[in-house]
Amino acid sequence: PPLVLMDEPLSNLDAKLRLEMRAEIRRIHNQLGGTTIYVTHDQDEALSLADRIVVLRDGEVRQVGRPEELYATPAHLDVAEFMGFRNRLSGRVTRVEGEQATITVGDTLVTGRASGPLQADANVAIVARPDDLTVGASGVKATVESMEYRGREFVGLARSADGTELVFHNAQRLAPGTTVSLAVDPARAIVFPSSP
């Protein structure tokens, strides 16, 4: 067929079979040479299967592009969240220098790449993926609530003083109740205006 429609075909499969079927769907698609429209809410499926991704929100097209483009430079806050930017901190713009914006989050300065023009003192959100937060000597103060072992590392859930949940990766297990400083990688964080 010239067009194949798939609506979350892997949603009820276990993890191993999902990976195998993803490869098989890609192989069949390449063999047929037609067009496949594949609906998914799974970022990994979208990235691994797509030549082009269309992100929709409430029936509205938010962004269209190659997987690499959407992953590295999401144009909207909701697209960034779909692409794995799970950490979202609210603050105010303190300084803008070129493409970099520094914002005040509580009593901490955090820097990231501006998604577009930003004005000083504007309300914004800075987003980062869990692997772009590191436990260090400085950063956003948070209290560890839980740690999950994921094989090579631990994934932690911490909460800042204002109640914001922060997900981070760490090489060692941290006890619940531990206070940490989470530094945000300025090269990988993105700053968006607060309104979506």
PDB file of C-alpha atoms in Angstrom:
ATOM      1  CA  PRO A   1       0.000   0.000   0.000  1.00  0.00           C
ATOM      2  CA  PRO A   2       1.198   3.568  -0.631  1.00  0.00           C
ATOM      3  CA  LEU A   3       0.105   4.663   2.877  1.00  0.00           C
ATOM      4  CA  VAL A   4       0.158   2.701   6.145  1.00  0.00           C
ATOM      5  CA  LEU A   5      -1.528   4.078   9.273  1.00  0.00           C
ATOM      6  CA  MET A   6      -0.417   2.822  12.699  1.00  0.00           C
ATOM      7  CA  ASP A   7      -2.026   3.935  15.954  1.00  0.00           C
ATOM      8  CA  GLU A   8       0.220   3.018  18.904  1.00  0.00           C
ATOM      9  CA  PRO A   9       0.746  -0.577  17.700  1.00  0.00           C
ATOM     10  CA  LEU A  10       3.378  -1.399  20.347  1.00  0.00           C
ATOM     11  CA  SER A  11       1.645  -0.004  23.427  1.00  0.00           C
ATOM     12  CA  ASN A  12       0.715  -3.409  24.926  1.00  0.00           C
ATOM     13  CA  LEU A  13       4.038  -5.166  24.372  1.00  0.00           C
ATOM     14  CA  ASP A  14       6.773  -5.846  26.914  1.00  0.00           C
ATOM     15  CA  ALA A  15      10.032  -3.874  26.626  1.00  0.00           C
ATOM     16  CA  LYS A  16      12.068  -6.545  24.770  1.00  0.00           C
ATOM     17  CA  LEU A  17       9.354  -7.282  22.230  1.00  0.00           C
ATOM     18  CA  ARG A  18       8.775  -3.561  21.729  1.00  0.00           C
ATOM     19  CA  LEU A  19      12.395  -3.070  20.673  1.00  0.00           C
ATOM     20  CA  GLU A  20      12.272  -6.066  18.333  1.00  0.00           C
ATOM     21  CA  MET A  21       9.009  -4.908  16.737  1.00  0.00           C
ATOM     22  CA  ARG A  22      10.326  -1.358  16.323  1.00  0.00           C
ATOM     23  CA  ALA A  23      13.194  -2.736  14.249  1.00  0.00           C
ATOM     24  CA  GLU A  24      10.803  -4.947  12.270  1.00  0.00           C
ATOM     25  CA  ILE A  25       8.406  -2.061  11.537  1.00  0.00           C
ATOM     26  CA  ARG A  26      11.361   0.057  10.344  1.00  0.00           C
ATOM     27  CA  ARG A  27      12.579  -2.820   8.123  1.00  0.00           C
ATOM     28  CA  ILE A  28       9.132  -3.350   6.567  1.00  0.00           C
ATOM     29  CA  HIS A  29       8.690   0.393   6.020  1.00  0.00           C
ATOM     30  CA  ASN A  30      12.043   0.624   4.240  1.00  0.00           C
ATOM     31  CA  GLN A  31      11.234  -2.463   2.135  1.00  0.00           C
ATOM     32  CA  LEU A  32       7.809  -1.164   1.035  1.00  0.00           C
ATOM     33  CA  GLY A  33       9.106   2.332   0.332  1.00  0.00           C
ATOM     34  CA  GLY A  34       5.731   3.941   1.013  1.00  0.00           C
ATOM     35  CA  THR A  35       4.593   6.410   3.631  1.00  0.00           C
ATOM     36  CA  THR A  36       3.794   5.377   7.191  1.00  0.00           C
ATOM     37  CA  ILE A  37       1.944   7.609   9.633  1.00  0.00           C
ATOM     38  CA  TYR A  38       2.734   6.305  13.104  1.00  0.00           C
ATOM     39  CA  VAL A  39       0.928   7.690  16.158  1.00  0.00           C
ATOM     40  CA  THR A  40       2.757   7.415  19.483  1.00  0.00           C
ATOM     41  CA  HIS A  41       3.091   9.099  22.840  1.00  0.00           C
ATOM     42  CA  ASP A  42       6.520   7.480  23.311  1.00  0.00           C
ATOM     43  CA  GLN A  43       9.469   9.774  22.618  1.00  0.00           C
ATOM     44  CA  ASP A  44      11.857   6.847  22.027  1.00  0.00           C
ATOM     45  CA  GLU A  45       9.549   5.318  19.409  1.00  0.00           C
ATOM     46  CA  ALA A  46       9.160   8.656  17.649  1.00  0.00           C
ATOM     47  CA  LEU A  47      12.914   9.287  17.575  1.00  0.00           C
ATOM     48  CA  SER A  48      13.867   5.787  16.436  1.00  0.00           C
ATOM     49  CA  LEU A  49      11.190   5.271  13.759  1.00  0.00           C
ATOM     50  CA  ALA A  50      10.597   8.693  12.217  1.00  0.00           C
ATOM     51  CA  ASP A  51      12.170  10.464   9.292  1.00  0.00           C
ATOM     52  CA  ARG A  52       9.977  13.442  10.242  1.00  0.00           C
ATOM     53  CA  ILE A  53       8.070  14.062  13.458  1.00  0.00           C
ATOM     54  CA  VAL A  54       4.884  16.096  13.782  1.00  0.00           C
ATOM     55  CA  VAL A  55       4.114  17.066  17.389  1.00  0.00           C
ATOM     56  CA  LEU A  56       0.436  17.810  17.994  1.00  0.00           C
ATOM     57  CA  ARG A  57      -1.249  19.423  20.980  1.00  0.00           C
ATOM     58  CA  ASP A  58      -5.034  19.614  21.166  1.00  0.00           C
ATOM     59  CA  GLY A  59      -5.201  18.972  17.409  1.00  0.00           C
ATOM     60  CA  GLU A  60      -2.785  21.819  16.613  1.00  0.00           C
ATOM     61  CA  VAL A  61       0.570  21.212  14.903  1.00  0.00           C
ATOM     62  CA  ARG A  62       3.246  22.538  17.264  1.00  0.00           C
ATOM     63  CA  GLN A  63       6.417  21.581  15.366  1.00  0.00           C
ATOM     64  CA  VAL A  64       7.481  19.524  12.356  1.00  0.00           C
ATOM     65  CA  GLY A  65      11.024  18.400  11.664  1.00  0.00           C
ATOM     66  CA  ARG A  66      13.659  15.701  11.660  1.00  0.00           C
ATOM     67  CA  PRO A  67      14.072  13.830  14.951  1.00  0.00           C
ATOM     68  CA  GLU A  68      17.481  15.439  15.520  1.00  0.00           C
ATOM     69  CA  GLU A  69      16.002  18.941  15.119  1.00  0.00           C
ATOM     70  CA  LEU A  70      13.129  18.420  17.539  1.00  0.00           C
ATOM     71  CA  TYR A  71      15.401  16.732  20.074  1.00  0.00           C
ATOM     72  CA  ALA A  72      18.027  19.500  20.047  1.00  0.00           C
ATOM     73  CA  THR A  73      15.919  22.600  19.361  1.00  0.00           C
ATOM     74  CA  PRO A  74      12.270  22.244  20.348  1.00  0.00           C
ATOM     75  CA  ALA A  75      10.372  25.394  19.343  1.00  0.00           C
ATOM     76  CA  HIS A  76       7.770  25.302  22.121  1.00  0.00           C
ATOM     77  CA  LEU A  77       7.690  24.354  25.766  1.00  0.00           C
ATOM     78  CA  ASP A  78       5.264  21.463  25.200  1.00  0.00           C
ATOM     79  CA  VAL A  79       7.472  20.072  22.411  1.00  0.00           C
ATOM     80  CA  ALA A  80      10.470  20.256  24.754  1.00  0.00           C
ATOM     81  CA  GLU A  81       8.538  18.319  27.397  1.00  0.00           C
ATOM     82  CA  PHE A  82       7.678  15.611  24.837  1.00  0.00           C
ATOM     83  CA  MET A  83      11.342  15.472  23.830  1.00  0.00           C
ATOM     84  CA  GLY A  84      12.440  14.596  27.359  1.00  0.00           C
ATOM     85  CA  PHE A  85      12.974  17.958  29.061  1.00  0.00           C
ATOM     86  CA  ARG A  86      11.340  16.727  32.288  1.00  0.00           C
ATOM     87  CA  ASN A  87      12.704  19.414  34.594  1.00  0.00           C
ATOM     88  CA  ARG A  88      10.971  22.786  34.468  1.00  0.00           C
ATOM     89  CA  LEU A  89      12.000  25.682  36.706  1.00  0.00           C
ATOM     90  CA  SER A  90      10.202  29.034  36.784  1.00  0.00           C
ATOM     91  CA  GLY A  91      12.095  32.285  37.198  1.00  0.00           C
ATOM     92  CA  ARG A  92      12.778  35.783  35.922  1.00  0.00           C
ATOM     93  CA  VAL A  93      15.305  36.880  33.310  1.00  0.00           C
ATOM     94  CA  THR A  94      18.300  38.529  34.953  1.00  0.00           C
ATOM     95  CA  ARG A  95      20.574  38.909  31.939  1.00  0.00           C
ATOM     96  CA  VAL A  96      20.598  38.113  28.201  1.00  0.00           C
ATOM     97  CA  GLU A  97      23.915  37.834  26.353  1.00  0.00           C
ATOM     98  CA  GLY A  98      23.588  36.692  22.745  1.00  0.00           C
ATOM     99  CA  GLU A  99      21.715  33.401  22.769  1.00  0.00           C
ATOM    100  CA  GLN A 100      22.329  32.802  26.486  1.00  0.00           C
ATOM    101  CA  ALA A 101      19.832  33.889  29.134  1.00  0.00           C
ATOM    102  CA  THR A 102      20.495  33.862  32.870  1.00  0.00           C
ATOM    103  CA  ILE A 103      17.453  33.606  35.090  1.00  0.00           C
ATOM    104  CA  THR A 104      16.893  33.832  38.812  1.00  0.00           C
ATOM    105  CA  VAL A 105      15.282  30.721  40.255  1.00  0.00           C
ATOM    106  CA  GLY A 106      14.662  31.321  43.953  1.00  0.00           C
ATOM    107  CA  ASP A 107      18.055  32.523  45.164  1.00  0.00           C
ATOM    108  CA  THR A 108      20.033  30.753  42.405  1.00  0.00           C
ATOM    109  CA  LEU A 109      21.172  31.941  38.975  1.00  0.00           C
ATOM    110  CA  VAL A 110      20.638  29.409  36.175  1.00  0.00           C
ATOM    111  CA  THR A 111      21.767  29.854  32.567  1.00  0.00           C
ATOM    112  CA  GLY A 112      20.441  28.309  29.364  1.00  0.00           C
ATOM    113  CA  ARG A 113      19.942  28.932  25.665  1.00  0.00           C
ATOM    114  CA  ALA A 114      17.103  31.348  24.906  1.00  0.00           C
ATOM    115  CA  SER A 115      14.439  29.830  22.653  1.00  0.00           C
ATOM    116  CA  GLY A 116      13.816  33.272  21.151  1.00  0.00           C
ATOM    117  CA  PRO A 117      14.000  36.950  22.073  1.00  0.00           C
ATOM    118  CA  LEU A 118      13.655  37.528  25.829  1.00  0.00           C
ATOM    119  CA  GLN A 119      13.335  40.736  27.787  1.00  0.00           C
ATOM    120  CA  ALA A 120      15.036  41.451  31.113  1.00  0.00           C
ATOM    121  CA  ASP A 121      12.774  40.773  34.112  1.00  0.00           C
ATOM    122  CA  ALA A 122      10.354  38.622  32.030  1.00  0.00           C
ATOM    123  CA  ASN A 123       8.781  35.519  33.591  1.00  0.00           C
ATOM    124  CA  VAL A 124      10.268  32.426  31.968  1.00  0.00           C
ATOM    125  CA  ALA A 125      10.697  28.686  32.344  1.00  0.00           C
ATOM    126  CA  ILE A 126      14.040  26.932  31.960  1.00  0.00           C
ATOM    127  CA  VAL A 127      13.868  23.258  31.029  1.00  0.00           C
ATOM    128  CA  ALA A 128      16.491  20.519  31.191  1.00  0.00           C
ATOM    129  CA  ARG A 129      16.686  16.763  30.772  1.00  0.00           C
ATOM    130  CA  PRO A 130      17.447  14.608  33.843  1.00  0.00           C
ATOM    131  CA  ASP A 131      20.941  13.771  32.576  1.00  0.00           C
ATOM    132  CA  ASP A 132      21.713  17.497  32.309  1.00  0.00           C
ATOM    133  CA  LEU A 133      21.400  18.055  36.069  1.00  0.00           C
ATOM    134  CA  THR A 134      24.416  17.219  38.200  1.00  0.00           C
ATOM    135  CA  VAL A 135      24.861  17.083  41.933  1.00  0.00           C
ATOM    136  CA  GLY A 136      27.542  19.597  42.876  1.00  0.00           C
ATOM    137  CA  ALA A 137      28.655  22.358  45.187  1.00  0.00           C
ATOM    138  CA  SER A 138      26.278  24.929  43.709  1.00  0.00           C
ATOM    139  CA  GLY A 139      22.936  24.997  41.972  1.00  0.00           C
ATOM    140  CA  VAL A 140      19.247  24.723  42.789  1.00  0.00           C
ATOM    141  CA  LYS A 141      18.795  23.408  46.334  1.00  0.00           C
ATOM    142  CA  ALA A 142      16.480  20.402  46.600  1.00  0.00           C
ATOM    143  CA  THR A 143      15.687  17.547  48.954  1.00  0.00           C
ATOM    144  CA  VAL A 144      15.993  13.982  47.651  1.00  0.00           C
ATOM    145  CA  GLU A 145      12.705  12.080  47.868  1.00  0.00           C
ATOM    146  CA  SER A 146      13.626   8.814  46.124  1.00  0.00           C
ATOM    147  CA  MET A 147      16.326   7.068  44.113  1.00  0.00           C
ATOM    148  CA  GLU A 148      15.858   4.287  41.548  1.00  0.00           C
ATOM    149  CA  TYR A 149      18.670   2.027  40.411  1.00  0.00           C
ATOM    150  CA  ARG A 150      18.802   1.813  36.592  1.00  0.00           C
ATOM    151  CA  GLY A 151      21.858  -0.364  36.022  1.00  0.00           C
ATOM    152  CA  ARG A 152      24.671   2.068  35.265  1.00  0.00           C
ATOM    153  CA  GLU A 153      23.335   4.883  37.414  1.00  0.00           C
ATOM    154  CA  PHE A 154      20.650   6.036  39.786  1.00  0.00           C
ATOM    155  CA  VAL A 155      17.749   8.271  38.834  1.00  0.00           C
ATOM    156  CA  GLY A 156      16.737  10.574  41.642  1.00  0.00           C
ATOM    157  CA  LEU A 157      13.619  12.566  42.355  1.00  0.00           C
ATOM    158  CA  ALA A 158      14.150  15.689  44.455  1.00  0.00           C
ATOM    159  CA  ARG A 159      11.923  18.606  45.403  1.00  0.00           C
ATOM    160  CA  SER A 160      12.993  22.248  45.611  1.00  0.00           C
ATOM    161  CA  ALA A 161      11.828  24.613  48.362  1.00  0.00           C
ATOM    162  CA  ASP A 162       8.951  25.869  46.186  1.00  0.00           C
ATOM    163  CA  GLY A 163       7.731  22.301  45.563  1.00  0.00           C
ATOM    164  CA  THR A 164       9.139  21.829  42.046  1.00  0.00           C
ATOM    165  CA  GLU A 165       9.992  18.205  41.220  1.00  0.00           C
ATOM    166  CA  LEU A 166      13.469  17.686  39.765  1.00  0.00           C
ATOM    167  CA  VAL A 167      14.640  14.450  38.163  1.00  0.00           C
ATOM    168  CA  PHE A 168      18.400  13.886  37.975  1.00  0.00           C
ATOM    169  CA  HIS A 169      20.972  11.165  37.328  1.00  0.00           C
ATOM    170  CA  ASN A 170      23.725  10.294  39.786  1.00  0.00           C
ATOM    171  CA  ALA A 171      26.442   7.648  40.020  1.00  0.00           C
ATOM    172  CA  GLN A 172      25.665   6.922  43.682  1.00  0.00           C
ATOM    173  CA  ARG A 173      22.524   6.334  45.691  1.00  0.00           C
ATOM    174  CA  LEU A 174      21.544   9.263  47.906  1.00  0.00           C
ATOM    175  CA  ALA A 175      19.418   8.769  51.001  1.00  0.00           C
ATOM    176  CA  PRO A 176      15.917  10.297  51.061  1.00  0.00           C
ATOM    177  CA  GLY A 177      16.019  13.585  52.947  1.00  0.00           C
ATOM    178  CA  THR A 178      19.499  14.480  51.673  1.00  0.00           C
ATOM    179  CA  THR A 179      19.825  18.108  50.583  1.00  0.00           C
ATOM    180  CA  VAL A 180      21.569  18.479  47.224  1.00  0.00           C
ATOM    181  CA  SER A 181      22.567  21.318  44.915  1.00  0.00           C
ATOM    182  CA  LEU A 182      21.579  20.522  41.330  1.00  0.00           C
ATOM    183  CA  ALA A 183      23.554  22.394  38.672  1.00  0.00           C
ATOM    184  CA  VAL A 184      21.917  22.786  35.263  1.00  0.00           C
ATOM    185  CA  ASP A 185      24.156  22.367  32.192  1.00  0.00           C
ATOM    186  CA  PRO A 186      23.893  25.813  30.506  1.00  0.00           C
ATOM    187  CA  ALA A 187      24.768  24.399  27.079  1.00  0.00           C
ATOM    188  CA  ARG A 188      21.820  21.983  27.145  1.00  0.00           C
ATOM    189  CA  ALA A 189      19.092  23.864  29.031  1.00  0.00           C
ATOM    190  CA  ILE A 190      16.554  25.967  27.120  1.00  0.00           C
ATOM    191  CA  VAL A 191      14.715  29.089  28.333  1.00  0.00           C
ATOM    192  CA  PHE A 192      11.130  29.663  27.134  1.00  0.00           C
ATOM    193  CA  PRO A 193       8.636  32.440  27.854  1.00  0.00           C
ATOM    194  CA  SER A 194       6.306  31.241  30.634  1.00  0.00           C
ATOM    195  CA  SER A 195       3.148  31.191  28.527  1.00  0.00           C
ATOM    196  CA  PRO A 196       3.085  28.107  26.229  1.00  0.00           C
TER     197      PRO A 196
END
